[in-house]
C-alpha positions as CSV (number, residue, x, y, z in Angstrom):
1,X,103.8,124.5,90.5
2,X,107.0,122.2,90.4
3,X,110.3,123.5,89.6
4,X,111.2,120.0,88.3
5,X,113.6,120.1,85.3
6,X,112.3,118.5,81.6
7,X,114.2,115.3,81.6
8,X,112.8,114.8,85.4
9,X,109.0,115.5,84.6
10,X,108.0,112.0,84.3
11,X,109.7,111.0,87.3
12,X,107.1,111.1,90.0
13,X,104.9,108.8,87.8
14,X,107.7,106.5,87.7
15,X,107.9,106.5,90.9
16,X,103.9,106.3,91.8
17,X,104.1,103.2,89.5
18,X,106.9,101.3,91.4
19,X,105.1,102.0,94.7
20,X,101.8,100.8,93.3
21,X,103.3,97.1,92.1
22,X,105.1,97.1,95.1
23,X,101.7,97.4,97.2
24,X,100.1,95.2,95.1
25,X,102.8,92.3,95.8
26,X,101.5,93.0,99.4
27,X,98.1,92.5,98.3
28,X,98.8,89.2,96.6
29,X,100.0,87.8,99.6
30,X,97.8,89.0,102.0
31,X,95.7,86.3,104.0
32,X,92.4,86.6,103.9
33,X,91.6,83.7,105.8
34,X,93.9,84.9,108.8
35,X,92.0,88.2,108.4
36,X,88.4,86.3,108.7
37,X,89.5,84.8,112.1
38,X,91.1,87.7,113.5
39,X,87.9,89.9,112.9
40,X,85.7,86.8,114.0
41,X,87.8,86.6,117.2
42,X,87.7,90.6,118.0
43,X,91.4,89.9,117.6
44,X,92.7,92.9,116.1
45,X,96.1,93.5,117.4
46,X,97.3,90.0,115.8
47,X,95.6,91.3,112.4
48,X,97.1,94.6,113.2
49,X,100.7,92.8,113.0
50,X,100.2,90.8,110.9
51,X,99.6,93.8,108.4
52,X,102.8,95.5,109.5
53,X,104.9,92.5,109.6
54,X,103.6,92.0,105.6
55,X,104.2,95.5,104.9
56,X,108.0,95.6,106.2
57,X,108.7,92.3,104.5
58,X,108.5,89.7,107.5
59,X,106.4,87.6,105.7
């Protein structure tokens, strides 16, 4: 059990919130077209950085 004080309780929900609509920005950009290729081609490093590069915010 938490030790989290009264006024913090709701907190970690804020917070599970923020990440989630932050995530699903990601998702809204992600291409799925780019993905189709890279899967077609057995290209899976290119896919693979292209998913990090959208996750840190290069794209």
């Amino acid at each position: 059990m938490r030790t989290t004080r009264d006024e913090d309780s709701y907190k970690h929900l804020q917070t599970s919130l923020e990440v989630f609509k932050m995530l699903e920005e990601k998702v809204d950009k992600f291409d799925y077209d780019f993905q189709k290729k890279c899967v077609e081609n057995r290209d899976f490093e290119s896919l693979e950085l292209y998913v990090m590069k959208l996750l840190m915010g290069q794209i």
